[in-house]
Short mmCIF file of C-alpha atoms in Angstrom, two decimals:
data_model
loop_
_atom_site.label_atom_id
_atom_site.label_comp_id
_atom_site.label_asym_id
_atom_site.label_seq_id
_atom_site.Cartn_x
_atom_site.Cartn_y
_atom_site.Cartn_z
CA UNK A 1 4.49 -32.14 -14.05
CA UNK A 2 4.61 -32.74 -17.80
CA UNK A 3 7.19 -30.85 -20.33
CA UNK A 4 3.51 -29.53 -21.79
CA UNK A 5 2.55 -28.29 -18.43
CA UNK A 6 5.84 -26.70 -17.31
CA UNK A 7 6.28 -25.03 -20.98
CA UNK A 8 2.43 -23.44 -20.63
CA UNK A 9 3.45 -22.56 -16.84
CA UNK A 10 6.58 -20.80 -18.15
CA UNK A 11 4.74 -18.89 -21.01
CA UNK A 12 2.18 -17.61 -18.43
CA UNK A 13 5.41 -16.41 -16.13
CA UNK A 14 6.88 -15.14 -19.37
CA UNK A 15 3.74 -12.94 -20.84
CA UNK A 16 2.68 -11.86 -17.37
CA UNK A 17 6.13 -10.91 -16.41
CA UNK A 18 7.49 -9.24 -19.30
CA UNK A 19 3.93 -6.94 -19.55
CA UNK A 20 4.53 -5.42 -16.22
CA UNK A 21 8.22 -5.41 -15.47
CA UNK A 22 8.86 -1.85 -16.64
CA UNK A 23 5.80 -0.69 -14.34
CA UNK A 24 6.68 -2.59 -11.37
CA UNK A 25 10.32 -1.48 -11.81
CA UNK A 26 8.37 2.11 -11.61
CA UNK A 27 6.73 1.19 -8.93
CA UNK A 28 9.48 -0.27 -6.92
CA UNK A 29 11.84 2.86 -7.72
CA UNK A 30 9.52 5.66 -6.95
CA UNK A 31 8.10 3.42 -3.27
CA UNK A 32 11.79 3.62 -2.10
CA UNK A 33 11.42 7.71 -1.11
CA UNK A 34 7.46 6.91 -0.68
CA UNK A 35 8.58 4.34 2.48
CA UNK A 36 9.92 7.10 4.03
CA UNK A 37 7.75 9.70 3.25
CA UNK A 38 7.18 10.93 6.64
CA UNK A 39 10.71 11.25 7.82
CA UNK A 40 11.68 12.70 4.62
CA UNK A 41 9.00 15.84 4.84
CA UNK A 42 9.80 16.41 8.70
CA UNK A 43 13.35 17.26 7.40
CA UNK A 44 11.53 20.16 5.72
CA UNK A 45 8.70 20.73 7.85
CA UNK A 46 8.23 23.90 9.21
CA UNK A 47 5.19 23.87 11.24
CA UNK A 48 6.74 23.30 14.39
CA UNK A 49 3.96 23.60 17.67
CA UNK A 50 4.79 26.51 19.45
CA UNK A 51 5.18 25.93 23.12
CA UNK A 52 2.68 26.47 25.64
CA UNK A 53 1.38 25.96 28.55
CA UNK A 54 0.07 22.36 28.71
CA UNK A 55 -3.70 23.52 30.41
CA UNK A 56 -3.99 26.02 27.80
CA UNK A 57 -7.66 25.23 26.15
CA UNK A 58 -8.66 24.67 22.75
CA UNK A 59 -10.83 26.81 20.69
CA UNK A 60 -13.38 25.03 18.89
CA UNK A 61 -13.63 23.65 15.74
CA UNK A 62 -15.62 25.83 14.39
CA UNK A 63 -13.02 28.46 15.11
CA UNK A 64 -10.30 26.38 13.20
CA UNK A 65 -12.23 25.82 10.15
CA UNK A 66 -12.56 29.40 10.01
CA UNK A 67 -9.58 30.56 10.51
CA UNK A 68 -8.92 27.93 7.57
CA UNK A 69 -11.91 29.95 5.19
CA UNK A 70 -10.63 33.29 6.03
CA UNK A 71 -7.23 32.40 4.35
CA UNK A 72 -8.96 31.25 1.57
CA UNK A 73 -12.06 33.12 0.86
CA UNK A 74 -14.92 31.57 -1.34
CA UNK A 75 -13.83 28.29 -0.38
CA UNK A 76 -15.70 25.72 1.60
CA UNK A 77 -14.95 22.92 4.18
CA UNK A 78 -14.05 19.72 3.08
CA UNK A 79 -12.77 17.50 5.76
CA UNK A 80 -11.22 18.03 9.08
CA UNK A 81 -8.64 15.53 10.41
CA UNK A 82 -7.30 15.05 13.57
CA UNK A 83 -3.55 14.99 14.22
CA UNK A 84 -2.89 11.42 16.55
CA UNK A 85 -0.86 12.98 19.40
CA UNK A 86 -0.72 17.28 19.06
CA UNK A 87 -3.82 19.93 19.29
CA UNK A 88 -3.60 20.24 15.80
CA UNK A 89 -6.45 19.95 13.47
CA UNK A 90 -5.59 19.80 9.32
CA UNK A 91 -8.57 21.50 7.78
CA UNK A 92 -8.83 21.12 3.68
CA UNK A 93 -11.46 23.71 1.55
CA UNK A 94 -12.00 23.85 -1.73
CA UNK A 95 -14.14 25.56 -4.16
CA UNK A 96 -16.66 22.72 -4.58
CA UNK A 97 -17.95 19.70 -2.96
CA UNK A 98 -15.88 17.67 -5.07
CA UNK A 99 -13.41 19.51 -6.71
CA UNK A 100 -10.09 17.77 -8.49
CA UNK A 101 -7.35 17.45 -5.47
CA UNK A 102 -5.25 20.15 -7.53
CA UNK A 103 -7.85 22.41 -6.25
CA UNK A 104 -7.89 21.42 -2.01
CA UNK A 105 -6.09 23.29 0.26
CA UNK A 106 -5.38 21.82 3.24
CA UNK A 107 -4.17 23.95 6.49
CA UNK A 108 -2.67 22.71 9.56
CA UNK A 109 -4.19 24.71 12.21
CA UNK A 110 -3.23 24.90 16.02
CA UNK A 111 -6.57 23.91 18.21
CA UNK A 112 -4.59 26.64 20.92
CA UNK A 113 -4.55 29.49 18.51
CA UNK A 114 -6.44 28.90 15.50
CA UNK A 115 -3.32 30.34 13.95
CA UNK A 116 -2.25 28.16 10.87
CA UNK A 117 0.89 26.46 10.97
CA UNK A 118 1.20 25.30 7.53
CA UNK A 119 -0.41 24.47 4.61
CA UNK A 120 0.13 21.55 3.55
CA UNK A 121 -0.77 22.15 -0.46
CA UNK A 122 2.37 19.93 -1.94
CA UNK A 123 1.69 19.68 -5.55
CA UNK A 124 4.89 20.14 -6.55
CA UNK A 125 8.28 18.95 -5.44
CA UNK A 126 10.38 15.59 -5.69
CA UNK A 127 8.01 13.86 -3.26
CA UNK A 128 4.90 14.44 -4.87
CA UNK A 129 6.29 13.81 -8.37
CA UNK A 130 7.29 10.53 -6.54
CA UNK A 131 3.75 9.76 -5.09
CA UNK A 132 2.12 10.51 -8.58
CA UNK A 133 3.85 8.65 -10.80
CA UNK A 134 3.22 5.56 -8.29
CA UNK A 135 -0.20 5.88 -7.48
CA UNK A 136 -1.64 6.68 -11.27
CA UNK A 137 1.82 8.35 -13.59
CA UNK A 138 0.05 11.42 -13.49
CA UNK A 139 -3.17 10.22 -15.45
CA UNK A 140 -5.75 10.44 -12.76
CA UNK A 141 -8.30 7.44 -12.34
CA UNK A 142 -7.61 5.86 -15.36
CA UNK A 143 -3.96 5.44 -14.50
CA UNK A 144 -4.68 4.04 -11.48
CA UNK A 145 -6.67 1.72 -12.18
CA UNK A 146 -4.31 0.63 -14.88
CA UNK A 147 -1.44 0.13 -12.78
CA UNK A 148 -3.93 -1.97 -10.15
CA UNK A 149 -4.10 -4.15 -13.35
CA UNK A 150 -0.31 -4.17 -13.63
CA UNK A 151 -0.25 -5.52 -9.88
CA UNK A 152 -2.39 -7.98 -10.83
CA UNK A 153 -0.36 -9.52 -13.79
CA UNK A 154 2.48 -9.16 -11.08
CA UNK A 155 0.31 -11.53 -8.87
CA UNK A 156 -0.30 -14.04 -12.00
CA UNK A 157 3.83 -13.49 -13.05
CA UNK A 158 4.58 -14.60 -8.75
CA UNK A 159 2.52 -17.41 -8.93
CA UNK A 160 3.42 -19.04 -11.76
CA UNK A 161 6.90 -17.87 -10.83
CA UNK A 162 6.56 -20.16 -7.64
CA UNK A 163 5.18 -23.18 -9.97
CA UNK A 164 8.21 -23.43 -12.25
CA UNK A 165 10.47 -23.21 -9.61
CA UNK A 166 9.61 -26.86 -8.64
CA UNK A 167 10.99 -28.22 -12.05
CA UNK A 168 13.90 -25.98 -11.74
CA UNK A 169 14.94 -26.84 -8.18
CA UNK A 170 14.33 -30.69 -8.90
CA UNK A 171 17.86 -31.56 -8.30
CA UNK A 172 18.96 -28.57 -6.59
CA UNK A 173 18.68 -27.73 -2.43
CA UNK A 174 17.36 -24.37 -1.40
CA UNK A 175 19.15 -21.51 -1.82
CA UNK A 176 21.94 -22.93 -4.31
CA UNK A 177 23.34 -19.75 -6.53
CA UNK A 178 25.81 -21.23 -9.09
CA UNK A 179 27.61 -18.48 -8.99
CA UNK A 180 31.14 -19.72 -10.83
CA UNK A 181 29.75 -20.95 -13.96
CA UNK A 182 28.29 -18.82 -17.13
CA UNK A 183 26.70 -15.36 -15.68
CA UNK A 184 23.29 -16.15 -17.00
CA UNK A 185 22.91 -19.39 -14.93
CA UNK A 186 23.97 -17.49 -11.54
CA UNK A 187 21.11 -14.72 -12.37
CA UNK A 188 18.85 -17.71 -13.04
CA UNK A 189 19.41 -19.71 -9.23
CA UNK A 190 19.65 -15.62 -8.10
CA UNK A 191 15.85 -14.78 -9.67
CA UNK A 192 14.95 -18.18 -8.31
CA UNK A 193 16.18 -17.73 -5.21
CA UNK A 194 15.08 -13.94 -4.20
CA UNK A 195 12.06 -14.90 -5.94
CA UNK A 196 10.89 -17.41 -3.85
CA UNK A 197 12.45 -15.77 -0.21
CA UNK A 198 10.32 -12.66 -0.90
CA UNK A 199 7.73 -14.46 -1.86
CA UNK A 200 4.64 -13.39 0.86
CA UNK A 201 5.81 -10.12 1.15
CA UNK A 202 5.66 -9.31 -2.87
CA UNK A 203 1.98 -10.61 -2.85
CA UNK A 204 0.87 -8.99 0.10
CA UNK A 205 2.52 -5.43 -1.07
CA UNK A 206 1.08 -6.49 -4.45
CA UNK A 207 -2.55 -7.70 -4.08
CA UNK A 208 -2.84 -4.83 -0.81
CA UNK A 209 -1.56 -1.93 -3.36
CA UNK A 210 -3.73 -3.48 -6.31
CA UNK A 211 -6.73 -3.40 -3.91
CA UNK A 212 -5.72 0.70 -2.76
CA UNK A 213 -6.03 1.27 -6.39
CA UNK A 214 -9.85 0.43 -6.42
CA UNK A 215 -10.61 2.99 -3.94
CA UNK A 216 -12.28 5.28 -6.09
CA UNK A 217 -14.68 2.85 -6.77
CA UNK A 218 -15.19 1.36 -3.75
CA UNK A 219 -15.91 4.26 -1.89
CA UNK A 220 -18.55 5.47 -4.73
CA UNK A 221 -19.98 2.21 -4.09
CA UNK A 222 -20.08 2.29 -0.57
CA UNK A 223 -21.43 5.83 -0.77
CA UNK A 224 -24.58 4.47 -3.75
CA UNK A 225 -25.30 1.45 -1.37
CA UNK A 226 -24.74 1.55 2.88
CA UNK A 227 -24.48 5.25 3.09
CA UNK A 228 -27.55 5.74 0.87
CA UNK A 229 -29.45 2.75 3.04
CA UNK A 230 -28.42 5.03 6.59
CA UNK A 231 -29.97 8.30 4.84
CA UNK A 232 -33.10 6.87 3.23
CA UNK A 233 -35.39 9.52 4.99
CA UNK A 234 -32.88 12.55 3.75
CA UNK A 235 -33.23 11.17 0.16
CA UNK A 236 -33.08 14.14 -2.28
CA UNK A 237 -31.97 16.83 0.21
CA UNK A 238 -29.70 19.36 -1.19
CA UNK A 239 -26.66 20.00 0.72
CA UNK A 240 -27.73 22.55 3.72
CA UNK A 241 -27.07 26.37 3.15
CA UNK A 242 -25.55 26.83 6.88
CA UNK A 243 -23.91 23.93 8.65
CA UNK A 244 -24.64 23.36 12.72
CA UNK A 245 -21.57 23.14 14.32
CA UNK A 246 -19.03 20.83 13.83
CA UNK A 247 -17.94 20.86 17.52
CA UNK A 248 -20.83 20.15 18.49
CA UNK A 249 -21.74 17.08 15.63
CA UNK A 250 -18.08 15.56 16.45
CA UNK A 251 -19.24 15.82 20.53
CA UNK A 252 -22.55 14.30 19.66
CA UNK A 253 -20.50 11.14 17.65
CA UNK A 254 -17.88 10.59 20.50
CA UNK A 255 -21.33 10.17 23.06
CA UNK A 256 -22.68 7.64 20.64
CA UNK A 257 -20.28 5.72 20.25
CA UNK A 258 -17.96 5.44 23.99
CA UNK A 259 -14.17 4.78 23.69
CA UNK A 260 -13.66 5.52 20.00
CA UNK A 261 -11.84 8.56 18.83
CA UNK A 262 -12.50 10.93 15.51
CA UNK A 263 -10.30 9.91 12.79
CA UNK A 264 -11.75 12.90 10.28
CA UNK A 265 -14.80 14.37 9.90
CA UNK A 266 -16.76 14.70 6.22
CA UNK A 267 -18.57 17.68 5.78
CA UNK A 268 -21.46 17.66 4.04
CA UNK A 269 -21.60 16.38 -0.10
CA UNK A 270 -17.95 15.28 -0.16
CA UNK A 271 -17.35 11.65 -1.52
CA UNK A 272 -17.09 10.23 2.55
CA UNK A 273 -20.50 11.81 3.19
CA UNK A 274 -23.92 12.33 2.31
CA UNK A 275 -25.34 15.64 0.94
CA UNK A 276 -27.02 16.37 4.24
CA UNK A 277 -24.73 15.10 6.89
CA UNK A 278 -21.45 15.54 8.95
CA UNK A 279 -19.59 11.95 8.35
CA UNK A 280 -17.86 11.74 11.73
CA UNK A 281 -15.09 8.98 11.31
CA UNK A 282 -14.31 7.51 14.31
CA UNK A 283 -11.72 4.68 15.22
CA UNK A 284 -11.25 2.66 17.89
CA UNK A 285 -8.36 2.79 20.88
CA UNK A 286 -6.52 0.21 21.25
CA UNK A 287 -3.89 -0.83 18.49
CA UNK A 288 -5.77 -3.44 16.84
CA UNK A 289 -9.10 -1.44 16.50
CA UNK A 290 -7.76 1.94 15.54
CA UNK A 291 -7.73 0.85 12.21
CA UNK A 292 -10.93 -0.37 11.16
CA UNK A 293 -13.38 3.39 10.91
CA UNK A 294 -17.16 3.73 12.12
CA UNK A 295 -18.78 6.91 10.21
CA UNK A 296 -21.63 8.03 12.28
CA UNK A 297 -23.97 10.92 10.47
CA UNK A 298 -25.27 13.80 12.20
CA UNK A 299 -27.62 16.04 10.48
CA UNK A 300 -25.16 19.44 9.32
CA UNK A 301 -29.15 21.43 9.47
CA UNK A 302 -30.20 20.61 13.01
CA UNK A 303 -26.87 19.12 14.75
CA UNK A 304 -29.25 15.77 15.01
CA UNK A 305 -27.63 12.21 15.44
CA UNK A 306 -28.54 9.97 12.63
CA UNK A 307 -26.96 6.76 12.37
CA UNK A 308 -24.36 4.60 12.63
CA UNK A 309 -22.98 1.77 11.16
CA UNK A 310 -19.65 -0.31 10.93
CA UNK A 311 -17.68 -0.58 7.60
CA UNK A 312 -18.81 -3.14 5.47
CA UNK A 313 -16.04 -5.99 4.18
CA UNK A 314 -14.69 -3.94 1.37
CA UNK A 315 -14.37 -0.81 2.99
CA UNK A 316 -12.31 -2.77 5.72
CA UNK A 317 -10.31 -4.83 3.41
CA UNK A 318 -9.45 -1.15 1.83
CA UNK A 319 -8.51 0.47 5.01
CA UNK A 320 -5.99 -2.53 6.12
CA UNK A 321 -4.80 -2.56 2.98
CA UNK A 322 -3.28 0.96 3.33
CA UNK A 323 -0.81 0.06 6.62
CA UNK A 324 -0.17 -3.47 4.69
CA UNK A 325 1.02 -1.70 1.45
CA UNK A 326 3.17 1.30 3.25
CA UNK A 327 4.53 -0.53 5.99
CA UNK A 328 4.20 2.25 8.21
CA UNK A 329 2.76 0.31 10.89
CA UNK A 330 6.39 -1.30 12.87
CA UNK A 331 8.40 2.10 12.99
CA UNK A 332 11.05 3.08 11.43
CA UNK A 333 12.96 -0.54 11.74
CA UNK A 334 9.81 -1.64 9.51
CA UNK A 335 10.68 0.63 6.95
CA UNK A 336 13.91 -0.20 6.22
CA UNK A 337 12.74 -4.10 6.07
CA UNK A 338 10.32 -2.85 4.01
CA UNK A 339 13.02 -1.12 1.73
CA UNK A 340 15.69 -3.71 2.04
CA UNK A 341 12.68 -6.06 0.58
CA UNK A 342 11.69 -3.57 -2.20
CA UNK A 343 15.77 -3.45 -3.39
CA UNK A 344 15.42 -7.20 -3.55
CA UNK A 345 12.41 -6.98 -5.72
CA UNK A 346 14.41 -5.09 -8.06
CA UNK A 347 16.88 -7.49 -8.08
CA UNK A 348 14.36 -10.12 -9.09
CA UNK A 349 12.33 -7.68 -11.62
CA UNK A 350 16.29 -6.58 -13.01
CA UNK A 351 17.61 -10.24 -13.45
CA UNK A 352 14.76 -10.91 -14.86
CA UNK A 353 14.50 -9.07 -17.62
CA UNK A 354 18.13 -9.96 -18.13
CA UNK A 355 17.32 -13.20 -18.23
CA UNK A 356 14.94 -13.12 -20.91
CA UNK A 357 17.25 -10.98 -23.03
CA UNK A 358 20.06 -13.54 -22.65
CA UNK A 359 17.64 -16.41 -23.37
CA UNK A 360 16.40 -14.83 -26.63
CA UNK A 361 20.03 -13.84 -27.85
CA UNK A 362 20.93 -17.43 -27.04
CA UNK A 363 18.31 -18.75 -28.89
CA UNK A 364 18.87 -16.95 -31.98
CA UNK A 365 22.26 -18.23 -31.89
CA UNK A 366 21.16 -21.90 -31.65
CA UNK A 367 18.08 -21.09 -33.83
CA UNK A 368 15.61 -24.71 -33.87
CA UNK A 369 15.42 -25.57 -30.37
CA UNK A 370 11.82 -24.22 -28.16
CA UNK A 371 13.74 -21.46 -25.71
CA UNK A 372 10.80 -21.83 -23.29
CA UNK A 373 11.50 -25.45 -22.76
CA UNK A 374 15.01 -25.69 -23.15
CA UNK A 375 15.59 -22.97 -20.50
CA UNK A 376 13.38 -25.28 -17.84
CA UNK A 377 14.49 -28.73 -18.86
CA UNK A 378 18.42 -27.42 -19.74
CA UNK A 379 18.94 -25.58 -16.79
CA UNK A 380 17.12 -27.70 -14.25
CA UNK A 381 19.17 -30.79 -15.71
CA UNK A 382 22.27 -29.24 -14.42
CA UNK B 1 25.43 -30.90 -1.73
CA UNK B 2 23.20 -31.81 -4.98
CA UNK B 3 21.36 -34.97 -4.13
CA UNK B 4 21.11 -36.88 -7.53
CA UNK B 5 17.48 -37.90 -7.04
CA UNK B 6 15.23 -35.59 -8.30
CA UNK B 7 13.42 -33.97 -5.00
CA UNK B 8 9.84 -35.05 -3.84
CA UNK B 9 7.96 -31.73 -3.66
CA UNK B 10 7.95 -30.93 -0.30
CA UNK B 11 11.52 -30.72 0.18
CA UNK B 12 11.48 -28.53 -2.76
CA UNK B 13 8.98 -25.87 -1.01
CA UNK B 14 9.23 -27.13 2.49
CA UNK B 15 11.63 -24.07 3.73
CA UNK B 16 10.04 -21.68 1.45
CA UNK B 17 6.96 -22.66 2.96
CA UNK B 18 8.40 -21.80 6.12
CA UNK B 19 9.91 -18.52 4.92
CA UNK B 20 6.31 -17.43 3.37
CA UNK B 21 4.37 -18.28 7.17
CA UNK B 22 6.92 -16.62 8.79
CA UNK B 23 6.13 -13.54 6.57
CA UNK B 24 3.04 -13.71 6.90
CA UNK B 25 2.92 -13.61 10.68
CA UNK B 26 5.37 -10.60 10.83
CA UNK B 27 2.97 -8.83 8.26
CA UNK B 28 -0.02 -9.22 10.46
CA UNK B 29 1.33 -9.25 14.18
CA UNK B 30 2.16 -5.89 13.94
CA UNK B 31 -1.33 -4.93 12.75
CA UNK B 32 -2.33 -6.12 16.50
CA UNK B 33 -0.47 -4.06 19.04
CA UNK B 34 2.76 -1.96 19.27
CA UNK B 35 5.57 -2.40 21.47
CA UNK B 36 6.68 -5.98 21.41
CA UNK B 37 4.76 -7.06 19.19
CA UNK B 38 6.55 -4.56 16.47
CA UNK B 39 9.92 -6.39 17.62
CA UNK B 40 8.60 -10.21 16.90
CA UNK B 41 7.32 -8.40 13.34
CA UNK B 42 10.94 -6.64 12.60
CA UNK B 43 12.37 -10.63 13.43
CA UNK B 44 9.95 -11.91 10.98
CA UNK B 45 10.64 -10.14 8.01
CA UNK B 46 14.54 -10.05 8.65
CA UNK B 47 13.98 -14.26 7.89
CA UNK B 48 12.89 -13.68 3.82
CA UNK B 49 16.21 -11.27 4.15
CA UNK B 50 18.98 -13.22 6.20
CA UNK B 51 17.59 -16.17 3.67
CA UNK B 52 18.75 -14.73 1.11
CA UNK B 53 21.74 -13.30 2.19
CA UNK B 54 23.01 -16.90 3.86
CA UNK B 55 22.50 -18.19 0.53
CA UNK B 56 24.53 -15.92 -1.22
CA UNK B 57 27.09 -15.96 0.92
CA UNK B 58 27.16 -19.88 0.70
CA UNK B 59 26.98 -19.18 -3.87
CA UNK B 60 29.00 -22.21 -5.55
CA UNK B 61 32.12 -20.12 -6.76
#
């Protein structure tokens, strides 16, 4: 590589770097507590399943939900989930179709009972302040979509990160930290050397959280395009007055489509359905399918089966990029990797921005020479 | 040990080359199945991790 090349590699690093430093050190402070999200709330939880008798049967769906209106009265169903391994269904209502999240209540309801064992309404709390200010810093879509933009410059700030560290290692073997010389150069072989360990897993986490940040938009496309081509005859519809039974629509999915299971179900005119429709997710069984979601319609009017159809690319690349970003998907020794990692990129974000405040101070005291060059050719001369 | 000759390129990324397919592996294995699979994946991304700690425990003082 030429000096010219390395010094326009090093001002990309630079720009890109020093733009979203503050925002990824956001991001990497408030994911710590997000990691462990789900341990953290079952400190607190307090919806424990009451025991019973294992053949005890299950009241319908149609019970649950409800039970789930007659707490809140005036409301309407939203979506139903399914809890992976207890008879408990998590119901959320809200005024409107589509109303802001502030306004969804979600109940966890006991399939035995119907009785509600919590709502699960957290807008408030250390945890969801956590979760808001890393998924938009409280400013709704707009905010999100600005911090996807922030992962991206962290994407451009990582690679160009990796294509200076070729002039900078020249003479060096991997891993060297000169730690017993001035401060600044054992921060330097430090950044260097975290940087380029962590590499992978900073761009995955990265380009798989920028990606989660587009899901507004990708499901509103998804919704304008295949879900529009699956309803063509229902075109225009309004939403239904009275719904069909949801038992029955989920029963009709699971006979379509053999050995999946529901994930959720959409009612109808919420953002994962159509006006007209129950939008029964379903997933597959087996580890490496239950991931990737199937919606099949059934009319909410007559309790008819519609269609089906699997996700398109987007919509997968958007649901993998959910486990890939969390790293909730390898148990709890995954999380603390996943943590451990996330310290580190601190570290590299921290020394950093050290770095560049040490160069600049050192350049103002030898005032002539180009600091961009000097730190790349000076150091990597060593 | 600083060899004097400046490095071809792939002995300046040939280990982190390693480091980032070994990443990548233990990112996606664990997508697959659970049970041993999770293991190989929590062995994976301890590698970007014990990297980093060998090499500061090995810092020029």
């Amino acid at each position: 590589m030429t000096n010219r090349t390395i010094r326009i590699w090093t001002l990309i690093h630079k720009w890109t770097s020093l733009i979203c430093t503050l925002f990824m050190l956001l991001l990497c402070l408030t994911g710590l507590p997000l990691i462990f999200h789900d341990e953290i709330e079952s400190l607190s939880a307090e919806d424990n399943l009451p025991p019973m008798p294992a053949e005890t049967p299950m009241k319908s769906l149609d019970e649950a939900v409800a039970s789930a209106l007659a707490t809140y009265p005036g409301e309407r169903p939203l979506f139903l989930s399914f809890d992976e391994d207890r008879p408990v269904v998590n119901v959320t209502t809200g005024p409107t179709a589509r109303p802001p999240v502030s306004q969804m209540h979600i109940s966890a309801i006991d399939l035995r009972t119907t009785r509600i064992l919590a709502d699960l309404n957290d807008d408030q709390g250390f945890m969801h302040a956590m979760l808001r200010l890393h998924v938009d810093m409280f400013a709704g879509l707009p905010g999100e979509l600005f911090l996807g933009f922030m992962g991206f410059l962290l994407f451009l700030a990582t690679l160009s990160g990796v294509v200076i560290y070729a002039p900078f290692m020249r003479k060096l073997s991997f891993g060297t930290v000169r730690a017993g010389r001035s401060r600044r150069l054992k921060w330097l072989d430090l950044h260097n050397m975290l940087g380029i360990v962590t590499l992978m897993w900073v761009v995955v986490v990265g380009l798989t959280g920028v990606i989660n940040t587009l899901s507004v938009p990708l499901v509103a496309y998804w919704r304008s395009n295949e879900l529009a081509a699956m309803i063509a005859p229902y075109e225009g519809k309004p939403v239904p007055e009275r719904f069909a039974s949801v038992d029955a629509a989920v029963r009709k999915a699971m006979e379509a489509a053999p050995g999946m299971r529901p994930q959720f179900v959409a009612f109808p005119g919420v953002r994962f359905s159509s006006n007209h429709h129950y939008a029964v997710w379903l997933k597959g069984a087996t580890p490496a399918t239950n991931r990737i979601l199937t919606p099949a319609l059934i009319d909410a009017e007559t309790g008819a089966f519609t269609d089906m159809r699997s996700m398109p690319w987007y919509m997968l690349a958007l649901r993998l990029s959910q486990p890939l970003h969390f790293g909730d998907y390898g148990g709890l020794p995954m999380k603390v990797l996943w943590a451990v990692l996330d310290v580190l990129t601190i570290v590299i974000l921290g020394s950093g921005l050290y770095l560049w405040i040490a160069r600049r101070r050192g350049a103002q005291e030898q005032a002539g020479a180009s600091p961009g060059l000097r730190a790349v050719a000076g150091e990597a001369a060593e | 040990m600083k060899p004097r000759a400046p490095l071809p390129l792939p002995a300046i990324f040939g280990i982190p080359a390693a480091i980032a397919l070994v990443t990548t592996a233990g990112l996606v294995i664990a997508l697959l199945d659970d049970g041993l699979v999770d293991a190989l994946s929590w062995a994976a991304l301890s590698v970007p991790i014990l990297a980093a700690v060998w090499s500061w425990r090995n810092r020029e003082r």
